[in-house]
Structures are given as C-alpha cells and as structure tokens.
N, CA, C and O atoms as a MOPAC input file, in Angstrom:
PM7 MOZYME 1SCF
protein

 N      0.85500 1    -1.17700 1     0.00000 1
 C      0.00000 1     0.00000 1     0.00000 1
 C      0.89400 1     1.23100 1     0.00000 1
 O      1.68600 1     1.45000 1     0.91700 1
 N      0.74700 1     2.02700 1    -1.05300 1
 C      1.53900 1     3.23700 1    -1.20000 1
 C      0.58800 1     4.39800 1    -1.45900 1
 O      0.36700 1     4.78100 1    -2.60800 1
 N      0.03200 1     4.95200 1    -0.40000 1
 C     -0.94900 1     6.02900 1    -0.52000 1
 C     -0.27600 1     7.35700 1    -0.21100 1
 O      0.50000 1     7.48100 1     0.73700 1
 N     -0.59300 1     8.33900 1    -1.03500 1
 C     -0.07500 1     9.68700 1    -0.80200 1
 C     -1.21500 1    10.68200 1    -1.02600 1
 O     -2.22300 1    10.34200 1    -1.64500 1
 N     -1.05700 1    11.90600 1    -0.52400 1
 C     -2.11300 1    12.90600 1    -0.69100 1
 C     -2.40800 1    13.17100 1    -2.17500 1
 O     -1.53700 1    13.03000 1    -3.03300 1
 N     -3.63200 1    13.55100 1    -2.44400 1
 C     -4.02700 1    13.93200 1    -3.81100 1
 C     -3.94400 1    15.44600 1    -3.87000 1
 O     -4.73600 1    16.15200 1    -3.24700 1
 N     -2.97200 1    15.93400 1    -4.63000 1
 C     -2.72500 1    17.38000 1    -4.67100 1
 C     -3.10300 1    18.03100 1    -5.99400 1
 O     -3.27500 1    19.24800 1    -6.05900 1
 N     -3.23300 1    17.23000 1    -7.04700 1
 C     -3.52800 1    17.80200 1    -8.36400 1
 C     -4.30600 1    16.79100 1    -9.20500 1
 O     -4.58100 1    15.67600 1    -8.76100 1
 N     -4.65000 1    17.19300 1   -10.40700 1
 C     -5.45600 1    16.34900 1   -11.29300 1
 C     -4.74200 1    15.05000 1   -11.65000 1
 O     -5.38400 1    14.00600 1   -11.76600 1
 N     -3.43400 1    15.10000 1   -11.82300 1
 C     -2.66500 1    13.89200 1   -12.14000 1
 C     -2.74000 1    12.88100 1   -10.99000 1
 O     -2.96500 1    11.69100 1   -11.21000 1
 N     -2.54700 1    13.37300 1    -9.76600 1
 C     -2.66800 1    12.50000 1    -8.59000 1
 C     -4.07900 1    11.91400 1    -8.51000 1
 O     -4.26100 1    10.74000 1    -8.18900 1
 N     -5.05100 1    12.73600 1    -8.80000 1
 C     -6.46000 1    12.32600 1    -8.75200 1
 C     -6.73400 1    11.20100 1    -9.75100 1
 O     -7.37400 1    10.20600 1    -9.41000 1
 N     -6.25000 1    11.35800 1   -10.97700 1
 C     -6.46400 1    10.33300 1   -12.00200 1
 C     -5.78700 1     9.01600 1   -11.61900 1
 O     -6.35200 1     7.94200 1   -11.82500 1
 N     -4.59000 1     9.10000 1   -11.06700 1
 C     -3.88600 1     7.89500 1   -10.61400 1
 C     -4.67700 1     7.20000 1    -9.50000 1
 O     -4.78600 1     5.97400 1    -9.47500 1
 N     -5.21600 1     7.98800 1    -8.59700 1
 C     -6.00100 1     7.43000 1    -7.48900 1
 C     -7.25700 1     6.73400 1    -8.00800 1
 O     -7.63600 1     5.67700 1    -7.50500 1
 N     -7.89900 1     7.32500 1    -9.01100 1
 C     -9.09700 1     6.70900 1    -9.58700 1
 C     -8.77800 1     5.37700 1   -10.26300 1
 O     -9.53900 1     4.41500 1   -10.14900 1
 N     -7.64800 1     5.33000 1   -10.96700 1
 C     -7.23000 1     4.08400 1   -11.62000 1
 C     -6.98700 1     3.00900 1   -10.56200 1
 O     -7.43200 1     1.87100 1   -10.71500 1
 N     -6.28600 1     3.36900 1    -9.49700 1
 C     -6.01100 1     2.40300 1    -8.43500 1
 C     -7.30300 1     1.97400 1    -7.73500 1
 O     -7.48100 1     0.79700 1    -7.42000 1
 N     -8.19200 1     2.91800 1    -7.49500 1
 C     -9.47100 1     2.60200 1    -6.86100 1
 C    -10.25000 1     1.58200 1    -7.67900 1
 O    -10.82300 1     0.63800 1    -7.13600 1
 N    -10.26200 1     1.78400 1    -8.98300 1
 C    -10.96900 1     0.84800 1    -9.85700 1
 C    -10.33100 1    -0.54500 1    -9.78900 1
 O    -11.03700 1    -1.55300 1    -9.82900 1
 N     -9.01200 1    -0.60000 1    -9.68800 1
 C     -8.31300 1    -1.88300 1    -9.65600 1
 C     -8.60900 1    -2.67500 1    -8.38400 1
 O     -8.63200 1    -3.90600 1    -8.41300 1
 N     -8.83400 1    -1.98000 1    -7.27200 1
 C     -9.05500 1    -2.68000 1    -5.99500 1
 C    -10.49500 1    -2.55800 1    -5.50900 1
 O    -10.78200 1    -2.84200 1    -4.34600 1
 N    -11.39000 1    -2.14400 1    -6.38000 1
 C    -12.76400 1    -1.82300 1    -5.99400 1
 C    -13.50200 1    -2.97000 1    -5.30900 1
 O    -14.30700 1    -2.71700 1    -4.41200 1
 N    -13.26100 1    -4.19600 1    -5.69000 1
 C    -13.98300 1    -5.33900 1    -5.13300 1
 C    -13.25400 1    -6.00400 1    -3.96000 1
 O    -13.56000 1    -7.13900 1    -3.59600 1
 N    -12.30200 1    -5.30000 1    -3.38100 1
 C    -11.54100 1    -5.86500 1    -2.25900 1
 C    -12.44200 1    -6.06500 1    -1.04200 1
 O    -13.39300 1    -5.31600 1    -0.81900 1
 N    -12.12000 1    -7.08600 1    -0.27200 1
 C    -12.88500 1    -7.41400 1     0.93900 1
 C    -12.43100 1    -6.54000 1     2.10100 1
 O    -11.25200 1    -6.21200 1     2.22700 1
 N    -13.40700 1    -6.16100 1     2.96400 1
 C    -13.08000 1    -5.40900 1     4.17400 1
 C    -12.15000 1    -6.22600 1     5.05300 1
 O    -12.24400 1    -7.45100 1     5.12400 1
 N    -11.25500 1    -5.51800 1     5.71700 1
 C    -10.34600 1    -6.18700 1     6.64200 1
 C     -9.07500 1    -6.71000 1     6.00800 1
 O     -8.16100 1    -7.15100 1     6.70500 1
 N     -9.01500 1    -6.66000 1     4.67200 1
 C     -7.79100 1    -7.07200 1     3.99000 1
 C     -6.91500 1    -5.85400 1     3.76600 1
 O     -7.35200 1    -4.71900 1     3.94900 1
 N     -5.68100 1    -6.09700 1     3.36900 1
 C     -4.75600 1    -4.99400 1     3.08900 1
 C     -5.31300 1    -4.09700 1     1.97100 1
 O     -5.29700 1    -2.87100 1     2.07900 1
 N     -5.79900 1    -4.72600 1     0.90400 1
 C     -6.37200 1    -3.94900 1    -0.20600 1
 C     -7.69800 1    -3.30800 1     0.19300 1
 O     -8.03300 1    -2.22900 1    -0.29500 1
 N     -8.44900 1    -3.95500 1     1.06800 1
 C     -9.69000 1    -3.37100 1     1.56300 1
 C     -9.42200 1    -2.10100 1     2.35700 1
 O    -10.15400 1    -1.11900 1     2.23300 1
 N     -8.37300 1    -2.12300 1     3.17300 1
 C     -7.97800 1    -0.92400 1     3.92300 1
 C     -7.52500 1     0.18400 1     2.97500 1
 O     -7.85800 1     1.35500 1     3.15900 1
 N     -6.76100 1    -0.21000 1     1.96200 1
 C     -6.29900 1     0.76100 1     0.96300 1
 C     -7.49600 1     1.38500 1     0.24500 1
 O     -7.52500 1     2.59300 1     0.01000 1
 N     -8.47500 1     0.56100 1    -0.10000 1
 C     -9.69000 1     1.04500 1    -0.76800 1
 C    -10.40100 1     2.08200 1     0.08800 1
 O    -10.82000 1     3.12400 1    -0.41600 1
 N    -10.54000 1     1.80300 1     1.37200 1
 C    -11.22400 1     2.72300 1     2.27600 1
 C    -10.49100 1     4.05700 1     2.38900 1
 O    -11.11500 1     5.11600 1     2.31200 1
 N     -9.18300 1     4.01300 1     2.56900 1
 C     -8.38100 1     5.23600 1     2.69200 1
 C     -8.38600 1     6.02000 1     1.39000 1
 O     -8.53500 1     7.24200 1     1.39700 1
 N     -8.22400 1     5.32300 1     0.27500 1
 C     -8.21400 1     5.97600 1    -1.03400 1
 C     -9.55700 1     6.64800 1    -1.31900 1
 O     -9.59800 1     7.74300 1    -1.88000 1
 N    -10.64100 1     6.00300 1    -0.93900 1
 C    -11.97900 1     6.57900 1    -1.13300 1
 C    -12.12800 1     7.88400 1    -0.37100 1
 O    -12.70400 1     8.84400 1    -0.88300 1
 N    -11.61400 1     7.92300 1     0.84400 1
 C    -11.67600 1     9.13700 1     1.66000 1
 C    -10.86200 1    10.26000 1     1.01200 1
 O    -11.31400 1    11.40300 1     0.94400 1
 N     -9.67300 1     9.92900 1     0.54200 1
 C     -8.82600 1    10.94100 1    -0.10400 1
 C     -9.46500 1    11.48500 1    -1.38600 1
 O     -9.43000 1    12.68700 1    -1.64900 1
 N    -10.04300 1    10.58700 1    -2.17100 1
 C    -10.69300 1    11.01200 1    -3.41500 1
 C    -11.88900 1    11.89700 1    -3.11000 1
 O    -12.08000 1    12.92400 1    -3.76100 1
 N    -12.69100 1    11.51700 1    -2.13300 1
 C    -13.84900 1    12.31100 1    -1.73800 1
 C    -13.42500 1    13.70600 1    -1.27600 1
 O    -14.04300 1    14.70500 1    -1.64600 1
 N    -12.37900 1    13.76500 1    -0.47400 1
 C    -11.87400 1    15.05800 1     0.01400 1
 C    -11.41300 1    15.93400 1    -1.15000 1
 O    -11.73900 1    17.12000 1    -1.20300 1
 N    -10.66900 1    15.36200 1    -2.06600 1
 C    -10.18300 1    16.12300 1    -3.21900 1
 C    -11.35200 1    16.63500 1    -4.06500 1
 O    -11.36100 1    17.79600 1    -4.47600 1
 N    -12.33100 1    15.77400 1    -4.32500 1
 C    -13.48300 1    16.18000 1    -5.13400 1
 C    -14.28200 1    17.28900 1    -4.45500 1
 O    -14.73000 1    18.22300 1    -5.12000 1
 N    -14.46400 1    17.19700 1    -3.14400 1
 C    -15.20600 1    18.23100 1    -2.42300 1
 C    -14.47000 1    19.56500 1    -2.42300 1
 O    -15.10000 1    20.62200 1    -2.43100 1
 N    -13.15400 1    19.52000 1    -2.41300 1
 C    -12.36700 1    20.75200 1    -2.41300 1
 C    -12.29600 1    21.38900 1    -3.79700 1
 O    -12.30500 1    22.61400 1    -3.91700 1
 N    -12.22400 1    20.56700 1    -4.84200 1
 C    -12.03000 1    21.11000 1    -6.18500 1
 C    -13.32800 1    21.29000 1    -6.97000 1
 O    -13.38800 1    22.11800 1    -7.87800 1
 N    -14.34600 1    20.54000 1    -6.63800 1
 C    -15.61400 1    20.61200 1    -7.37300 1
 C    -16.79800 1    20.50600 1    -6.42500 1
 O    -17.59200 1    19.57100 1    -6.52400 1
 N    -16.92200 1    21.46600 1    -5.49900 1
 C    -18.03000 1    21.36100 1    -4.54600 1
 C    -19.37600 1    21.49200 1    -5.25600 1
 O    -19.52900 1    22.25600 1    -6.20800 1
 N    -20.32800 1    20.73400 1    -4.77000 1
 C    -21.68200 1    20.78700 1    -5.32700 1
 C    -22.52700 1    21.61600 1    -4.37900 1
 O    -22.69700 1    21.25900 1    -3.21300 1
 N    -23.05200 1    22.71500 1    -4.87600 1
 C    -23.87400 1    23.58700 1    -4.05100 1
 C    -25.29100 1    23.05400 1    -3.90900 1
 O    -25.68600 1    22.08300 1    -4.55300 1
 N    -26.02200 1    23.70900 1    -3.06300 1
 C    -27.42200 1    23.33200 1    -2.86700 1
 C    -28.24600 1    23.78100 1    -4.06800 1
 O    -27.93000 1    24.79700 1    -4.68800 1
 N    -29.28900 1    23.04200 1    -4.40100 1
 C    -30.12800 1    23.43700 1    -5.53500 1
 C    -30.96900 1    24.65800 1    -5.20500 1
 O    -31.19200 1    24.97600 1    -4.03700 1
 N    -31.42700 1    25.32700 1    -6.23000 1
 C    -32.34900 1    26.43600 1    -6.08800 1
 C    -33.61700 1    25.92000 1    -5.40000 1
 O    -34.11200 1    24.85300 1    -5.76500 1
 N    -34.15700 1    26.64900 1    -4.41100 1
 C    -35.32500 1    26.16500 1    -3.68000 1
 C    -36.53200 1    25.84800 1    -4.56900 1
 O    -37.19900 1    24.83200 1    -4.37200 1
 N    -36.80500 1    26.70200 1    -5.53000 1
 C    -37.97400 1    26.49800 1    -6.39100 1
 C    -37.74500 1    25.31500 1    -7.32400 1
 O    -38.66300 1    24.53600 1    -7.57700 1
 N    -36.52800 1    25.18000 1    -7.83400 1
 C    -36.21900 1    24.02300 1    -8.67800 1
 C    -36.30600 1    22.72600 1    -7.87100 1
 O    -36.71400 1    21.69100 1    -8.39800 1
 N    -35.92400 1    22.78200 1    -6.60200 1
 C    -36.03000 1    21.60400 1    -5.73800 1
 C    -37.49700 1    21.22100 1    -5.53800 1
 O    -37.84000 1    20.03800 1    -5.53800 1
 N    -38.35200 1    22.21700 1    -5.37100 1
 C    -39.79500 1    21.95100 1    -5.22000 1
 C    -40.34200 1    21.33000 1    -6.49700 1
 O    -41.05900 1    20.33100 1    -6.44500 1
 N    -40.00600 1    21.91700 1    -7.64100 1
 C    -40.48800 1    21.38500 1    -8.92600 1
 C    -40.00500 1    19.95500 1    -9.14900 1
 O    -40.76300 1    19.09700 1    -9.60200 1
 N    -38.74700 1    19.70700 1    -8.83000 1
 C    -38.17800 1    18.37100 1    -9.00600 1
 C    -38.89600 1    17.36600 1    -8.12000 1
 O    -39.24500 1    16.27300 1    -8.56500 1
 N    -39.11400 1    17.73800 1    -6.86900 1
 C    -39.78600 1    16.82800 1    -5.93800 1
 C    -41.23600 1    16.58900 1    -6.35100 1
 O    -41.74900 1    15.47700 1    -6.22300 1
 N    -41.89100 1    17.63200 1    -6.84300 1
 C    -43.25900 1    17.47100 1    -7.33900 1
 C    -43.28200 1    16.45600 1    -8.48400 1
 O    -44.15100 1    15.58600 1    -8.53900 1
 N    -42.32100 1    16.58000 1    -9.39200 1
 C    -42.23700 1    15.65100 1   -10.52000 1
 C    -42.00400 1    14.22700 1   -10.03400 1
 O    -42.63300 1    13.28600 1   -10.51800 1
 N    -41.09500 1    14.07600 1    -9.07300 1
 C    -40.81900 1    12.74800 1    -8.51800 1
 C    -42.05700 1    12.11700 1    -7.90100 1
 O    -42.27700 1    10.91100 1    -8.00900 1
 N    -42.86100 1    12.95200 1    -7.25200 1
 C    -44.03900 1    12.45500 1    -6.53800 1
 C    -45.29400 1    12.43200 1    -7.41100 1
 O    -46.36300 1    12.02200 1    -6.95900 1
 N    -45.15700 1    12.87700 1    -8.67100 1
 C    -46.30900 1    12.91900 1    -9.55900 1
 C    -47.33400 1    13.95800 1    -9.15200 1
 O    -48.53100 1    13.77900 1    -9.37600 1
 N    -46.87100 1    15.03700 1    -8.55700 1
 C    -47.77900 1    16.07900 1    -8.07300 1
 C    -48.02900 1    17.13000 1    -9.13600 1
 O    -47.17200 1    17.41400 1    -9.97200 1
 N    -49.21000 1    17.69500 1    -9.08600 1
 C    -49.59400 1    18.84200 1    -9.92200 1
 C    -49.65600 1    20.06500 1    -9.01900 1
 O    -49.54200 1    19.96100 1    -7.79800 1
 N    -49.84200 1    21.24300 1    -9.65300 1
 C    -49.92000 1    22.47400 1    -8.87400 1
 C    -51.07100 1    22.42200 1    -7.87900 1
 O    -50.95500 1    22.92500 1    -6.76200 1
 N    -52.17200 1    21.81800 1    -8.28200 1
 C    -53.32200 1    21.74800 1    -7.36300 1
 C    -52.98800 1    20.90500 1    -6.13300 1
 O    -53.49500 1    21.16800 1    -5.04300 1
 N    -52.12800 1    19.88300 1    -6.30600 1
 C    -51.70200 1    19.06500 1    -5.16600 1
 C    -50.83600 1    19.88800 1    -4.21400 1
 O    -50.94100 1    19.76300 1    -2.99400 1
 N    -49.98300 1    20.72600 1    -4.79100 1
 C    -49.12400 1    21.56900 1    -3.96900 1
 C    -49.93800 1    22.63000 1    -3.24700 1
 O    -49.56800 1    23.06000 1    -2.15400 1
 N    -51.04100 1    23.05500 1    -3.84600 1
 C    -51.92500 1    24.04100 1    -3.21500 1
 C    -52.46200 1    23.50100 1    -1.89200 1
 O    -52.69700 1    24.26500 1    -0.95600 1
 N    -52.65300 1    22.20700 1    -1.81600 1
 C    -53.11900 1    21.60100 1    -0.56500 1
 C    -52.05600 1    21.69100 1     0.52600 1
 O    -52.37500 1    21.63900 1     1.71400 1
 N    -50.80200 1    21.82500 1     0.12700 1
 C    -49.70200 1    21.92100 1     1.08300 1
 C    -49.46000 1    23.36700 1     1.50400 1
 O    -49.34700 1    23.65300 1     2.69600 1
 N    -49.37800 1    24.28600 1     0.53400 1
 C    -48.98500 1    25.67000 1     0.85500 1
 C    -50.11800 1    26.69000 1     0.79700 1
 O    -49.92100 1    27.83800 1     1.19600 1
 N    -51.26600 1    26.31600 1     0.32300 1
 C    -52.36300 1    27.28000 1     0.27600 1
 C    -53.00800 1    27.33200 1    -1.08600 1
 O    -53.09900 1    26.31900 1    -1.77900 1
 N    -53.44600 1    28.48700 1    -1.46300 1
 C    -54.21400 1    28.68900 1    -2.68800 1
 C    -53.42900 1    28.33400 1    -3.95000 1
 O    -52.20100 1    28.41800 1    -3.98000 1
 N    -54.16200 1    27.93700 1    -4.98800 1
 C    -53.54000 1    27.56700 1    -6.26900 1
 C    -52.81000 1    28.76300 1    -6.88200 1
 O    -51.74000 1    28.61100 1    -7.47200 1
 N    -53.40200 1    29.96000 1    -6.73800 1
 C    -52.74600 1    31.15800 1    -7.27800 1
 C    -51.42800 1    31.42400 1    -6.55700 1
 O    -50.47000 1    31.90400 1    -7.16400 1
 N    -51.37900 1    31.11500 1    -5.27600 1
 C    -50.15100 1    31.29700 1    -4.50200 1
 C    -49.06900 1    30.32900 1    -4.99300 1
 O    -47.89700 1    30.69400 1    -5.08400 1
 N    -49.46600 1    29.10600 1    -5.30500 1
 C    -48.52100 1    28.11400 1    -5.82600 1
 C    -47.91600 1    28.60400 1    -7.13100 1
 O    -46.70900 1    28.49100 1    -7.34200 1
 N    -48.74600 1    29.14400 1    -7.99900 1
 C    -48.26800 1    29.66400 1    -9.28000 1
 C    -47.26300 1    30.79200 1    -9.06000 1
 O    -46.23000 1    30.84900 1    -9.72700 1
 N    -47.56800 1    31.68100 1    -8.13000 1
 C    -46.65300 1    32.79100 1    -7.83500 1
 C    -45.32100 1    32.27400 1    -7.28100 1
 O    -44.25800 1    32.79100 1    -7.62400 1
 N    -45.38700 1    31.26100 1    -6.43000 1
 C    -44.16400 1    30.68800 1    -5.85000 1
 C    -43.32400 1    30.02400 1    -6.93500 1
 O    -42.12000 1    30.26300 1    -7.02800 1
 N    -43.95900 1    29.19100 1    -7.75300 1
 C    -43.21600 1    28.46200 1    -8.78400 1
 C    -42.65700 1    29.38100 1    -9.86400 1
 O    -41.70300 1    29.01900 1   -10.55200 1
 N    -43.24000 1    30.56400 1   -10.01600 1
 C    -42.72800 1    31.55400 1   -10.97300 1
 C    -41.83400 1    32.58400 1   -10.29000 1
 O    -41.45600 1    33.58700 1   -10.89700 1
 N    -41.49800 1    32.33400 1    -9.02800 1
 C    -40.60300 1    33.18300 1    -8.22800 1
 C    -41.11700 1    34.60900 1    -8.06400 1
 O    -40.33200 1    35.55300 1    -7.97600 1
 N    -42.42400 1    34.75800 1    -8.02400 1
 C    -43.01800 1    36.07400 1    -7.79600 1
 C    -43.40500 1    36.25000 1    -6.33100 1
 O    -43.69900 1    37.36300 1    -5.89500 1
 N    -43.40700 1    35.17000 1    -5.58000 1
 C    -43.71800 1    35.20400 1    -4.15600 1
 C    -42.66300 1    34.37800 1    -3.42100 1
 O    -42.31200 1    33.27600 1    -3.84400 1
 N    -42.16900 1    34.92500 1    -2.32300 1
 C    -41.18100 1    34.21900 1    -1.49900 1
 C    -41.88700 1    33.19600 1    -0.60900 1
 O    -43.06000 1    33.34400 1    -0.26800 1
 N    -41.15500 1    32.18100 1    -0.25300 1
 C    -41.66200 1    31.18400 1     0.67200 1
 C    -41.69200 1    31.76500 1     2.08600 1
 O    -40.74600 1    32.43100 1     2.50600 1
 N    -42.75800 1    31.51700 1     2.80300 1
 C    -42.83500 1    31.93900 1     4.19700 1
 C    -42.28400 1    30.81300 1     5.07200 1
 O    -42.08200 1    29.69300 1     4.60400 1
 N    -42.05000 1    31.11700 1     6.31300 1
 C    -41.55800 1    30.11100 1     7.24100 1
 C    -42.54900 1    28.95500 1     7.36200 1
 O    -42.14800 1    27.79300 1     7.40900 1
 N    -43.82800 1    29.27100 1     7.41100 1
 C    -44.85900 1    28.23700 1     7.50200 1
 C    -44.85300 1    27.34100 1     6.25500 1
 O    -44.98900 1    26.12200 1     6.36400 1
 N    -44.69800 1    27.94400 1     5.08000 1
 C    -44.62500 1    27.16900 1     3.83900 1
 C    -43.40800 1    26.25000 1     3.85400 1
 O    -43.49500 1    25.08900 1     3.45400 1
 N    -42.28900 1    26.76800 1     4.31000 1
 C    -41.05400 1    25.98200 1     4.37500 1
 C    -41.25300 1    24.77600 1     5.28000 1
 O    -40.82500 1    23.66800 1     4.95600 1
 N    -41.89700 1    24.99700 1     6.40200 1
 C    -42.15800 1    23.88600 1     7.32900 1
 C    -43.04500 1    22.83400 1     6.66900 1
 O    -42.78200 1    21.63700 1     6.78000 1
 N    -44.09200 1    23.28400 1     5.98500 1
 C    -45.01400 1    22.34700 1     5.34000 1
 C    -44.34300 1    21.59900 1     4.18700 1
 O    -44.56300 1    20.40100 1     4.01000 1
 N    -43.53200 1    22.29900 1     3.41200 1
 C    -42.81900 1    21.65500 1     2.31000 1
 C    -41.82500 1    20.62700 1     2.83800 1
 O    -41.66900 1    19.55000 1     2.26300 1
 N    -41.16400 1    20.96300 1     3.92300 1
 C    -40.22600 1    20.02600 1     4.53900 1
 C    -40.95700 1    18.78400 1     5.03700 1
 O    -40.49900 1    17.66100 1     4.82500 1
 N    -42.07700 1    18.98600 1     5.69000 1
 C    -42.83400 1    17.86800 1     6.25700 1
 C    -43.48100 1    17.00700 1     5.18100 1
 O    -43.41600 1    15.78000 1     5.24800 1
 N    -44.10200 1    17.63600 1     4.19400 1
 C    -44.88400 1    16.90100 1     3.20300 1
 C    -44.08100 1    16.42200 1     1.99600 1
 O    -44.33800 1    15.33900 1     1.47000 1
 N    -43.11400 1    17.21800 1     1.55900 1
 C    -42.33900 1    16.84200 1     0.37700 1
 C    -40.94200 1    16.33700 1     0.74000 1
 O    -40.20000 1    15.86000 1    -0.11900 1
 N    -40.59400 1    16.45000 1     2.02800 1
 C    -39.29700 1    15.98000 1     2.53000 1
 C    -38.11700 1    16.67100 1     1.83700 1
 O    -37.09600 1    16.05200 1     1.53900 1
 N    -38.29200 1    17.96500 1     1.59400 1
 C    -37.19600 1    18.77300 1     1.05300 1
 C    -36.46800 1    19.38000 1     2.25100 1
 O    -37.10900 1    19.99200 1     3.10500 1
 N    -35.15300 1    19.22500 1     2.33500 1
 C    -34.41800 1    19.75800 1     3.48800 1
 C    -34.62100 1    21.26900 1     3.64700 1
 O    -34.66300 1    22.01100 1     2.66600 1
 N    -34.74300 1    21.69500 1     4.88300 1
 C    -34.96100 1    23.12200 1     5.14200 1
 C    -33.78100 1    23.97000 1     4.68400 1
 O    -33.97000 1    25.11700 1     4.28200 1
 N    -32.56400 1    23.42500 1     4.73900 1
 C    -31.40900 1    24.22100 1     4.30200 1
 C    -31.48100 1    24.54900 1     2.81700 1
 O    -30.88200 1    25.52800 1     2.37200 1
 N    -32.20400 1    23.74800 1     2.04700 1
 C    -32.42800 1    24.04900 1     0.63000 1
 C    -33.50700 1    25.12200 1     0.50300 1
 O    -33.35900 1    26.06800 1    -0.27100 1
 N    -34.58300 1    24.97400 1     1.25700 1
 C    -35.74100 1    25.85400 1     1.12300 1
 C    -35.49500 1    27.27500 1     1.64400 1
 O    -36.12300 1    28.21300 1     1.15300 1
 N    -34.61400 1    27.45800 1     2.60800 1
 C    -34.40600 1    28.78200 1     3.19400 1
 C    -33.44400 1    29.65500 1     2.39500 1
 O    -33.26300 1    30.82800 1     2.72100 1
 N    -32.83200 1    29.10800 1     1.36500 1
 C    -31.90200 1    29.90100 1     0.55500 1
 C    -32.61300 1    31.05500 1    -0.15100 1
 O    -33.80400 1    30.98400 1    -0.45500 1
 N    -31.86400 1    32.09700 1    -0.39600 1
 C    -32.38500 1    33.22600 1    -1.15700 1
 C    -32.46500 1    32.85600 1    -2.62000 1
 O    -31.61200 1    32.12500 1    -3.12400 1
 N    -33.45600 1    33.34000 1    -3.29600 1
 C    -33.60500 1    33.08800 1    -4.74300 1
 C    -34.18500 1    34.29600 1    -5.41300 1
 O    -34.39000 1    34.29000 1    -6.62700 1

C-alpha cells in the first residue's frame, strides 16, 4: 500500500485508476484498507475542487413534485391557494416560514435548501 495525498489532477487520475483496480476488495484485507483510505482521499479532493452547491429552492420543489407525480393543485393543498402556488413556482412570491415547514414535512425537502435566497 503506497498512498499519498491527492494534490492535483494527475494524482487524482492515478487514485481513480487504483481505486478501480481494488474496488472489489474485501473489508479487513490490506487492499480493503487501501480502498477505504483511497476513497476518503478522493472524496476530500473532489469536495475541495468541485463542490456541489445546494439546488435552487424552487427548482427543488419542482423536481420533488415531478418525482411524486404532483400537480400544482396538489401543492396548493400543502402551501395554500392555487394562485399562490403559481406565484411561488414563478418566483413572484417568497416562501414563508410556515410554507417551508409544510414543504419540509410533506415533500421531505431539506430546510437548508428551502431557506436559501432566490
């Protein structure tokens, strides 16, 4: 096992090649330990160089509605009037704290996504 920090794209590519080679290693083995450590290093490098931000709150609502097969009228039952839903989805009305709570409870969208400015 010869593990070193991932400092650049070349190191990253080498780590990915090695990870693929030992991917099916069993836990508790020498290669299994290497796989675990290498995975942590790769994850750290990816988070530092290509962080993924939180989605736009309204896009998250639309996506979740699509996943759940919901229509605007279904969302109106969660946040209020149908006209209010239209205003929210068109970004003409901000989400209130009560709406955020209901969306979190009913659609299971994390509050940290819903409270973002848009």
